[in-house]
Structures are given as C-alpha cells and as structure tokens.
PDB file of C-alpha atoms and ligand atoms in Angstrom:
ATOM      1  CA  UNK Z   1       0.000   0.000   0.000  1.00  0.00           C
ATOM      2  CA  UNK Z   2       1.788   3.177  -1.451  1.00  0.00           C
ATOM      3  CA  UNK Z   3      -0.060   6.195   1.143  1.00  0.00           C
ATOM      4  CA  UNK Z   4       0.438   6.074   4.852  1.00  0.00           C
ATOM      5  CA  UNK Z   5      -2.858   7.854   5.374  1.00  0.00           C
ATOM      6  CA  UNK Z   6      -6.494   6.592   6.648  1.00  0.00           C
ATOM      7  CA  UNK Z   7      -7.843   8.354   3.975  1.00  0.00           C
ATOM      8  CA  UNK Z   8      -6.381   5.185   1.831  1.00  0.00           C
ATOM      9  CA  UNK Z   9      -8.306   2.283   3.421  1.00  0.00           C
ATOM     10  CA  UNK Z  10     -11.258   4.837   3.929  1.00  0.00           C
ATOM     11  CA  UNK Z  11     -11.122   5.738  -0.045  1.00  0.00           C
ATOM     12  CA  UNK Z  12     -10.590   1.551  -1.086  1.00  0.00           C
ATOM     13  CA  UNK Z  13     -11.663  -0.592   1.891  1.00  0.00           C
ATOM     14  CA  UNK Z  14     -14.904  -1.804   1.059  1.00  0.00           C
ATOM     15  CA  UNK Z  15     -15.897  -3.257   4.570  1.00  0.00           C
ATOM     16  CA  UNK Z  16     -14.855  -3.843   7.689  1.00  0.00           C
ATOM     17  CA  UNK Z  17     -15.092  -7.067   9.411  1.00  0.00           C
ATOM     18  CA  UNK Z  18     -14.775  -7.808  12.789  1.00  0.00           C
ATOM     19  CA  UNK Z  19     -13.816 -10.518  15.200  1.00  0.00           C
ATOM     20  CA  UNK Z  20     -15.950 -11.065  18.898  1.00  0.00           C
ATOM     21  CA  UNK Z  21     -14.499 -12.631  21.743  1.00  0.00           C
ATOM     22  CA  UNK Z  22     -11.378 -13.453  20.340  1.00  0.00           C
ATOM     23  CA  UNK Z  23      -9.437 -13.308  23.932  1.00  0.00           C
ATOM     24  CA  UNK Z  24     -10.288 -16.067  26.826  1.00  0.00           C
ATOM     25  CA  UNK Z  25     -10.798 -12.848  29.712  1.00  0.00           C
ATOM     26  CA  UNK Z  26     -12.727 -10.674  27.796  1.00  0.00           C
ATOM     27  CA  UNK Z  27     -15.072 -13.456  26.477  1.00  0.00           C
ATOM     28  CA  UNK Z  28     -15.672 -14.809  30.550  1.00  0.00           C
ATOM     29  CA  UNK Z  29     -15.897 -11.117  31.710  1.00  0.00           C
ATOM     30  CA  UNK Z  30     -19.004 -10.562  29.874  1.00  0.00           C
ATOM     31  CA  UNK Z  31     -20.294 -13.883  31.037  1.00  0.00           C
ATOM     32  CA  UNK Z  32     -20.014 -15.774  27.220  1.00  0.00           C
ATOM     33  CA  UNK Z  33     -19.052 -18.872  26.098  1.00  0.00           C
ATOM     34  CA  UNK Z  34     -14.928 -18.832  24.913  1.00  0.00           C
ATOM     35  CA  UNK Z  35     -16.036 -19.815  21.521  1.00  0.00           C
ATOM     36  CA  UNK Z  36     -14.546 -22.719  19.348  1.00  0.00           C
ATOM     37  CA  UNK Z  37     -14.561 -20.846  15.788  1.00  0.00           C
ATOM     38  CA  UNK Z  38     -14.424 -17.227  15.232  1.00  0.00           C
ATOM     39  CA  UNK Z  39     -17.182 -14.718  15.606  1.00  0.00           C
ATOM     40  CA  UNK Z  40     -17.531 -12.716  12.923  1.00  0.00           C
ATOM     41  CA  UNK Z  41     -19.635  -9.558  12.657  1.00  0.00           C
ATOM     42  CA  UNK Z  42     -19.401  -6.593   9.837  1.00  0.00           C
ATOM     43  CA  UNK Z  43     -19.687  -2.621  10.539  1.00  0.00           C
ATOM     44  CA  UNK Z  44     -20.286  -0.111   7.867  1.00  0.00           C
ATOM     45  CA  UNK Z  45     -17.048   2.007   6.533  1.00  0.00           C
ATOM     46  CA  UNK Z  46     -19.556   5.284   7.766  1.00  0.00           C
ATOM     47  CA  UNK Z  47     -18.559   4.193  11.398  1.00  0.00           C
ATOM     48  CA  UNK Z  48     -14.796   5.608  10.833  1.00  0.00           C
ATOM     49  CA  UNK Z  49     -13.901   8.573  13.226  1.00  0.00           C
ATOM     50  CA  UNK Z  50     -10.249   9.659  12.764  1.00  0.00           C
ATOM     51  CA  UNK Z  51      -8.645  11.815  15.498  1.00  0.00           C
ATOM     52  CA  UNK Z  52     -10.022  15.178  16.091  1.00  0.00           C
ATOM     53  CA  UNK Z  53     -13.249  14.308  16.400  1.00  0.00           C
ATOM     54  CA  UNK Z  54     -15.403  13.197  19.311  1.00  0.00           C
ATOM     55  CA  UNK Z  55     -17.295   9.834  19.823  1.00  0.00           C
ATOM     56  CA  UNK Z  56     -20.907  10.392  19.848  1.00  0.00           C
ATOM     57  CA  UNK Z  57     -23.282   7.995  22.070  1.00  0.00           C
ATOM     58  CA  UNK Z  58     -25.648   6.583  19.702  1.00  0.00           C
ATOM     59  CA  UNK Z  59     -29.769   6.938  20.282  1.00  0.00           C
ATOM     60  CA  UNK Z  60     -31.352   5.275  23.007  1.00  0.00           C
ATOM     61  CA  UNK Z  61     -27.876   4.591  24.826  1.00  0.00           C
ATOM     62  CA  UNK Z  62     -26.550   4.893  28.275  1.00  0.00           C
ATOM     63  CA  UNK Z  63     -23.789   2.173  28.597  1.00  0.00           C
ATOM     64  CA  UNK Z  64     -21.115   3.372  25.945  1.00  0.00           C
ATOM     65  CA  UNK Z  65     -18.142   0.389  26.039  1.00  0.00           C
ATOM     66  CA  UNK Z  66     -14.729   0.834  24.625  1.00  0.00           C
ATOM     67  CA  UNK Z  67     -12.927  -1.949  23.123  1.00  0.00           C
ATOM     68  CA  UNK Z  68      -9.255  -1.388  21.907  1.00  0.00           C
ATOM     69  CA  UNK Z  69      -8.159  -4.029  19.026  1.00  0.00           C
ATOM     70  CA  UNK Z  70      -5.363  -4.486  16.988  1.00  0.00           C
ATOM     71  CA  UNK Z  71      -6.354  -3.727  13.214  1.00  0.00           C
ATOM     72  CA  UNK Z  72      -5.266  -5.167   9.808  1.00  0.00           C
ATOM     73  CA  UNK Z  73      -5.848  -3.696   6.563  1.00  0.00           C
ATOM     74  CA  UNK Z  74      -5.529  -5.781   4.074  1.00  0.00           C
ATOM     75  CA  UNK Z  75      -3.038  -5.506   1.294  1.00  0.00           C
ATOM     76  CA  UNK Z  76      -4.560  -7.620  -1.948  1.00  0.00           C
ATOM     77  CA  UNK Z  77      -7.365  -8.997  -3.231  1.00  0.00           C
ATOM     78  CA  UNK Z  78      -7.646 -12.569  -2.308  1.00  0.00           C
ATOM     79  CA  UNK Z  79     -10.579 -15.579  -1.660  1.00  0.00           C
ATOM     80  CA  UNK Z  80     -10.357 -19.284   0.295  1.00  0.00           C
ATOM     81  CA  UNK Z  81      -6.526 -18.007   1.206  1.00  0.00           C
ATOM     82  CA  UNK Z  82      -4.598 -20.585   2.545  1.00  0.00           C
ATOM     83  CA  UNK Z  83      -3.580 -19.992   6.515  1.00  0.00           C
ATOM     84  CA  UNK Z  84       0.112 -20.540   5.383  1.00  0.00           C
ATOM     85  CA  UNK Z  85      -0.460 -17.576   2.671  1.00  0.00           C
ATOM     86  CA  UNK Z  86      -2.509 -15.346   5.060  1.00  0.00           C
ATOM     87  CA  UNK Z  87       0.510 -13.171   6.164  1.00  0.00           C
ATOM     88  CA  UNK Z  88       1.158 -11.707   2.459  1.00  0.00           C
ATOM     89  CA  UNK Z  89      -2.418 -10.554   2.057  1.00  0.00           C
ATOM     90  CA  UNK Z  90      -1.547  -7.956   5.126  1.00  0.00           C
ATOM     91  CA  UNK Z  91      -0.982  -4.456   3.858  1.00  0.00           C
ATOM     92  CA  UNK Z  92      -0.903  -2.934   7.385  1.00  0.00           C
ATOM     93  CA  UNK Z  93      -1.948  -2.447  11.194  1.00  0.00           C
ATOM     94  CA  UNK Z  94      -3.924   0.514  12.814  1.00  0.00           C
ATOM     95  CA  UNK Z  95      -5.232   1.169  16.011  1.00  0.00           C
ATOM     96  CA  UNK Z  96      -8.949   0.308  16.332  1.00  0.00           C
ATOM     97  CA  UNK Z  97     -11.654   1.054  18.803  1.00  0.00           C
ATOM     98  CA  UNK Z  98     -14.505  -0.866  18.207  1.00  0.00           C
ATOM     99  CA  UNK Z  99     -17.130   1.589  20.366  1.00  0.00           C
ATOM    100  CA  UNK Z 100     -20.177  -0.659  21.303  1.00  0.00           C
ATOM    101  CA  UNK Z 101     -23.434   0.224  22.756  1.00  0.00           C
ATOM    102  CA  UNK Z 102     -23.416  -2.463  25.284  1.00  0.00           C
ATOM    103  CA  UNK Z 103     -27.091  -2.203  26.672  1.00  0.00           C
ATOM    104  CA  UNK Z 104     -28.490  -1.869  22.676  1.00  0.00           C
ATOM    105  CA  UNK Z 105     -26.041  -5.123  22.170  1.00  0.00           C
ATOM    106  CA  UNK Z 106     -27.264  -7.091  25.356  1.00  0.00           C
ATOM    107  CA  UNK Z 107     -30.532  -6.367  23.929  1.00  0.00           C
ATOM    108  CA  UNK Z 108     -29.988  -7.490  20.476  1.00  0.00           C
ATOM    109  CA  UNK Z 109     -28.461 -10.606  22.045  1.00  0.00           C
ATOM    110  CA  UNK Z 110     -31.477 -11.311  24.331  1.00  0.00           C
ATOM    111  CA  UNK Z 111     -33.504 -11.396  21.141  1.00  0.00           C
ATOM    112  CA  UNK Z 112     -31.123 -12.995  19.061  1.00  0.00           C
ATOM    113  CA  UNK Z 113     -31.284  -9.675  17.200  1.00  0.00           C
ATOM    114  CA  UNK Z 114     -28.386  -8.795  14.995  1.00  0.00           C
ATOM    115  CA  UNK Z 115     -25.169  -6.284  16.966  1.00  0.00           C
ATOM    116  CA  UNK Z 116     -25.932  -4.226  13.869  1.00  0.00           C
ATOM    117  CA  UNK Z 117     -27.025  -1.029  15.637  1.00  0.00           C
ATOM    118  CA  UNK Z 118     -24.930  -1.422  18.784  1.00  0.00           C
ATOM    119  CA  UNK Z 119     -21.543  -1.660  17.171  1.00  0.00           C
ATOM    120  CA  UNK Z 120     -22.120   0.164  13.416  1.00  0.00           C
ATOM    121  CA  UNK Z 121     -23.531   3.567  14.564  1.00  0.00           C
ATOM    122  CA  UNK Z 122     -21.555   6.505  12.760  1.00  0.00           C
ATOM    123  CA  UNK Z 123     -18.078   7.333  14.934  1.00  0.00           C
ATOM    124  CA  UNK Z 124     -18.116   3.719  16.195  1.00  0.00           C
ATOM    125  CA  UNK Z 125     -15.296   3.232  14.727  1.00  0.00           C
ATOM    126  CA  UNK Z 126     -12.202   5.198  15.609  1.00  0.00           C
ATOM    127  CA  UNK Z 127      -9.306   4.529  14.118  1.00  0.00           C
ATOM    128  CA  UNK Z 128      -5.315   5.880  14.117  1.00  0.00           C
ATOM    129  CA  UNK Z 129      -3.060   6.391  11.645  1.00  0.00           C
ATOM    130  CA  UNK Z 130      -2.103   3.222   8.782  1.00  0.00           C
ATOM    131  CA  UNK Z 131       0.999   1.441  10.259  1.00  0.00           C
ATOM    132  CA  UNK Z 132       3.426   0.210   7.201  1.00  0.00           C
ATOM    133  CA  UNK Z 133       3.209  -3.591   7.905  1.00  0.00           C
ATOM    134  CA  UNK Z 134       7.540  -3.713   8.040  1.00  0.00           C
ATOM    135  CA  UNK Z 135       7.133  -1.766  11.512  1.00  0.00           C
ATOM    136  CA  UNK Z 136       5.612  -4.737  13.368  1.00  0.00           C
ATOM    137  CA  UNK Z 137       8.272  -7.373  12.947  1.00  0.00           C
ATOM    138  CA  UNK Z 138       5.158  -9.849  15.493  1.00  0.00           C
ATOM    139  CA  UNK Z 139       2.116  -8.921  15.485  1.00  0.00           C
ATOM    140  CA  UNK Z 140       1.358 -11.842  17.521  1.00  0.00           C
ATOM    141  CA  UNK Z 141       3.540 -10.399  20.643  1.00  0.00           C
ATOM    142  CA  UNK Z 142       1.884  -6.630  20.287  1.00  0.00           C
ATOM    143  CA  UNK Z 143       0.874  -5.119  23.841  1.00  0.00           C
ATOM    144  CA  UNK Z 144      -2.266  -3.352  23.285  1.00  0.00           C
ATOM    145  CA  UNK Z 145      -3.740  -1.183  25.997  1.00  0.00           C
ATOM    146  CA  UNK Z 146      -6.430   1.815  26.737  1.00  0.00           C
ATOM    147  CA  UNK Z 147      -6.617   4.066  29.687  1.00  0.00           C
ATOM    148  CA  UNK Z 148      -9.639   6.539  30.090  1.00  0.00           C
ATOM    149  CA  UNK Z 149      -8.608   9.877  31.861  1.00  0.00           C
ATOM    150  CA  UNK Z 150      -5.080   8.687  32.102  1.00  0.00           C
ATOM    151  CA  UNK Z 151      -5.888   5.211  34.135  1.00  0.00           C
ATOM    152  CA  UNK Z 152      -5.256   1.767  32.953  1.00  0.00           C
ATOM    153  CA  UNK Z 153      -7.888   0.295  31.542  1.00  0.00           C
ATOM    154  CA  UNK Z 154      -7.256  -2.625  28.912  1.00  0.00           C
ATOM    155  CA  UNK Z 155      -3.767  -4.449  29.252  1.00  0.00           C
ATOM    156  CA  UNK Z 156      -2.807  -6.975  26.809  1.00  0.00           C
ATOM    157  CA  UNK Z 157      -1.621  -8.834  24.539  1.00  0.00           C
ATOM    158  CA  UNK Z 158      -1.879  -9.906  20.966  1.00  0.00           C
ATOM    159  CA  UNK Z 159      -0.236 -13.248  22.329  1.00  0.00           C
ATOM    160  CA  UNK Z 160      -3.313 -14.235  23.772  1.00  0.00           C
ATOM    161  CA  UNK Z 161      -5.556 -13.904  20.690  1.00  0.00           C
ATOM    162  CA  UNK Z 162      -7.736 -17.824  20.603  1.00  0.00           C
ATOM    163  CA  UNK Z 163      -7.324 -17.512  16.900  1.00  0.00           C
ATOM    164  CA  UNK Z 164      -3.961 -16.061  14.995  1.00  0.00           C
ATOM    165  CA  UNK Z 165      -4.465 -12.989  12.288  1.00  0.00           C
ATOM    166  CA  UNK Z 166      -3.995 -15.910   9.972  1.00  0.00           C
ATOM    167  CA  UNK Z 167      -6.353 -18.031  10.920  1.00  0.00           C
ATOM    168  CA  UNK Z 168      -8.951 -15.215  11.073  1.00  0.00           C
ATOM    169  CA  UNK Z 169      -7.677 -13.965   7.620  1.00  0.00           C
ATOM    170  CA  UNK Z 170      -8.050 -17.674   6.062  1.00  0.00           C
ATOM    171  CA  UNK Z 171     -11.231 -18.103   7.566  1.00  0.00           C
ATOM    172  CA  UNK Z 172     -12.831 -15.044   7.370  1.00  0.00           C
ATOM    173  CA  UNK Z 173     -12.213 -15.790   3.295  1.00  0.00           C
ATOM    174  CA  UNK Z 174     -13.384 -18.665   2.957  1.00  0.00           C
ATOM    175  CA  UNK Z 175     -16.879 -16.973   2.881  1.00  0.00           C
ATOM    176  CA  UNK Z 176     -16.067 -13.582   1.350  1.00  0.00           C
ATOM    177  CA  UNK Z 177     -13.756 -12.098  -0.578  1.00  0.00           C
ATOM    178  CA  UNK Z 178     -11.249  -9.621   1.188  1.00  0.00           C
ATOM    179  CA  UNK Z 179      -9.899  -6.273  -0.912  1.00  0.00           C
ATOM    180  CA  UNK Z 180      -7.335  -4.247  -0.799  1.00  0.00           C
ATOM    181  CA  UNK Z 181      -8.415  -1.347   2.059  1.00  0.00           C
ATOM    182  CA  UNK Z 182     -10.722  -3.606   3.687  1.00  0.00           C
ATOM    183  CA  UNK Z 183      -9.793  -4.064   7.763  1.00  0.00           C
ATOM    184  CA  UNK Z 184     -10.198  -6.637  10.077  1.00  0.00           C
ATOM    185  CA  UNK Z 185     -10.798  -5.594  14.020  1.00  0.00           C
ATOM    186  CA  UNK Z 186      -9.212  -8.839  15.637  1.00  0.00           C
ATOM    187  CA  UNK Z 187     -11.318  -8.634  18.773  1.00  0.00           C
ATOM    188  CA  UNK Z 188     -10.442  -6.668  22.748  1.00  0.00           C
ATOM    189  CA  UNK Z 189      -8.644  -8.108  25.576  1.00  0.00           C
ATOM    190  CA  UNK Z 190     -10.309  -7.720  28.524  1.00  0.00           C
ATOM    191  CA  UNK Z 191     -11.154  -4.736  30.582  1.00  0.00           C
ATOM    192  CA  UNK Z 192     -13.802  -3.333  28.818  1.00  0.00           C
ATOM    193  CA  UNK Z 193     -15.932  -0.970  30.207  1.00  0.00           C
ATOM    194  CA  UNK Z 194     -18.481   2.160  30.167  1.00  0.00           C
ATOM    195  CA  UNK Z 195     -17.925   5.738  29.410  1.00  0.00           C
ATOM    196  CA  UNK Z 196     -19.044   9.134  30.140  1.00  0.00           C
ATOM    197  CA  UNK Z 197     -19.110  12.336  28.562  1.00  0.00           C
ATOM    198  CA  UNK Z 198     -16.051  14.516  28.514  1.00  0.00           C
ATOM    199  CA  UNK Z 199     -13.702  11.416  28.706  1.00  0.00           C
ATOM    200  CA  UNK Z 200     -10.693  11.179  27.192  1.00  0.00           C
ATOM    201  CA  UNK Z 201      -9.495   8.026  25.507  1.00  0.00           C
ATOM    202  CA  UNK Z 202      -5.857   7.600  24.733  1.00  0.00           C
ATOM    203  CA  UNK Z 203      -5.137   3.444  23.213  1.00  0.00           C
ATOM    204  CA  UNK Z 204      -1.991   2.046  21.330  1.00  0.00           C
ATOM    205  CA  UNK Z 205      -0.376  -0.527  20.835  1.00  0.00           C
ATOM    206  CA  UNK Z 206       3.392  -1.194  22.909  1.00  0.00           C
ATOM    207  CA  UNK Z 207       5.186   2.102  21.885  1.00  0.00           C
ATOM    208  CA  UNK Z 208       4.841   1.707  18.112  1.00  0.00           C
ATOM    209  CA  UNK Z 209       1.278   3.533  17.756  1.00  0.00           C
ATOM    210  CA  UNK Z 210      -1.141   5.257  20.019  1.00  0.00           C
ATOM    211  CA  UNK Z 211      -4.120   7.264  19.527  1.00  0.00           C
ATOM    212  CA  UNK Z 212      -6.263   9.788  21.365  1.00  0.00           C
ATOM    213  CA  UNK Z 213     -10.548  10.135  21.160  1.00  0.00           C
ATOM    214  CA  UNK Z 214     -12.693  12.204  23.223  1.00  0.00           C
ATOM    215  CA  UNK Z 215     -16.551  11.291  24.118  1.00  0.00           C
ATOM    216  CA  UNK Z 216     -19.266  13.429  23.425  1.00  0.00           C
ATOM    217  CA  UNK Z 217     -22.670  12.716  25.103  1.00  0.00           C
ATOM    218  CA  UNK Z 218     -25.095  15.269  23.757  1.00  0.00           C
TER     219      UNK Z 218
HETATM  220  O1  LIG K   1     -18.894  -7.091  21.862  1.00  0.00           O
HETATM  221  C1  LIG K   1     -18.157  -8.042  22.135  1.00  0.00           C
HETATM  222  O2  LIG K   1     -17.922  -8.406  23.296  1.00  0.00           O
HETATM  223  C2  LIG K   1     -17.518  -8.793  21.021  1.00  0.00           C
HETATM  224  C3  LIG K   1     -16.394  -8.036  20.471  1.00  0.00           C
HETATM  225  O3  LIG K   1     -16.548  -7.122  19.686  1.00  0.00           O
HETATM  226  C4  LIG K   1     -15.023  -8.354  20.903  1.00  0.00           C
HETATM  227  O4  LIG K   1     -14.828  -9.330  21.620  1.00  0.00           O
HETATM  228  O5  LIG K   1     -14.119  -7.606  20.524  1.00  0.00           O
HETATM  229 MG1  LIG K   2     -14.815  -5.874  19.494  1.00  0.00          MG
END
C-alpha cells in the first residue's frame, strides 16, 4: 500500500469485518461462552472517526463500552486463502476502537437480534493512523492497551488472541472475498468498560502507535 494515510483504506476498503471474543478474559468477563470458531460480525465504513473528532453515544444509549483491538488492513485482493499464505495478504496495522453500545447489544443478544445497531452507529469506529506492515516485525507479541482519563484500563496482549491474524484472515475468506483497504478488528482483551461524557481516551499498541478520542454525550 503506497499512502500512509487513513484516507487510503477509507477511499478503497470496502468493509470492515470484525472478530468477537477473540481473547479467553474478555469473552468470561461478559459472562459468554470462549467460543470454538471465530465470531464474525461486519460494521459499515460510515462508522470511521479519525482523530479530532469526538465519539458520539448513539440513540437510546446509556452504557457506551470501549474496546481497543489491533487492526489489519488488508493488502490484496484474495478468496479461500490458505492460513500458510494469510501473512502476504496484510498491507498494514492501525489502532482500532470498536465503540459498542453495550445495553443496545445485550438487547440485540437477548432477542437474538443482529449487533448491527450497537456496534455500526456513525463514529463507532475510531481509528489511528495506517501502520506500514515492516514496523511490526510480530504482530502476535503486540501489547495493546487503553486508559480513560489517564488510568489503565485494557492491558494486553496480541499473544493471547484464541485464533492467529492468519487463521482469522483464512477463515474469514473462505466466505467472502477480502480487498485491498478492507480491515479486520481482531477482537479486545479484557477490561472493557463504560464511558461518560467529557472522557478522554488515549489506546496504542506497545510504543509503536497510540491514539487519542474524546466522548461526546449530547
Ligand atoms: O462485543 C463483544 O464483546 C464482542 C467483540 O466485539 C469483541 O470481543 O471484541
Ligand atoms: Mg470488538
């Protein structure tokens, strides 16, 4: 990928497509089932918010989550891609929050509704800066972290992932195509929580990326 800007995976990336529970903790400290293939969910390119501009709290909620995860944009075209072949089809890494309205999502769930609403809402999906894919030498061994208001919220580590960025990349196209542009959120570690107006977001990953979002509740 030739431009180090978001504007290039906002301008090509078709979709973005996202992984649940993809880490033991976070999966238990919601109370669900670790699960034994990936959960995968899709969120509308509309959701990106790049820095400078607040998070909103979508209609109808009062328990705003945030969920830091370790991004890929994809690099080429490619369909059914072999899990040995998975790490040439990654262009890059960004940091991703994937915002969720956890009481329109526990709701959804309830009904066996789809997370549509409670994860694709316009600025649910901040996002940082493209990282050229030769700065992250692992990006299985990646500490990623959030604090809100300067305290230590999410800790962890892309270690601890239940299924590898190639696993999720080979299965994830086994169904649908992936494009150039097109991300993949890889799921939170543990510590999510809920959010209040005026706070102030700061997430990266080790000391090779970090990003800053501020929450708007009006
Ligand atoms: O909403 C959830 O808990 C599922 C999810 O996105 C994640 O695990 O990253
Ligand atoms: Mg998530």
């Amino acid at each position: 990928m030739a431009s180090n800007r978001l504007a290039q995976f906002r301008v090509f990336g078709k979709k973005i497509v996202a992984v649940g529970r993809n880490y033991k903790a976070h999966a238990e400290e919601l109370g669900n089932k670790v699960p034994e293939k990936p959960i995968i969910f899709t969120k509308p390119t509309t959701s990106y918010l790049s820095q400078g501009h607040p998070i909103k709290f979508p209609p109808g909620c009062n328990d705003l989550h945030h969920e830091v995860e370790l991004g890929i944009v994809v690099g080429k075209k490619g369909y059914q891609i072999p899990e040995e072949k998975a790490k040439e089809y990654i262009g890059g890494y960004f940091v991703a929050l994937d915002m969720t309205a956890r009481d329109l999502q526990l709701d959804a769930k309830k009904n066996g509704h789809p997370w549509t609403l409670s994860k694709g809402w316009d600025t649910s999906t901040p996002a940082g800066e493209f990282i050229e894919k030769d700065k992250i030498t692992n990006p299985q061994n990646l500490q990623i972290w959030l604090k809100v208001n300067g305290e230590m919220r999410q800790n962890g580590n892309t270690a601890d992932m239940i299924f590898s960025i190639s696993y999720l990349i080979s299965f994830i196209s086994k169904y649908m195509t992936l494009e150039e542009g097109d991300v993949i959120l890889t799921g939170t570690p543990s510590g999510v929580g809920g959010l209040k107006g005026g706070d102030v977001i700061e997430a990266g990953i080790g000391d090779v990326a970090k990003i800053t979002f501020s929450v708007d509740k009006s």
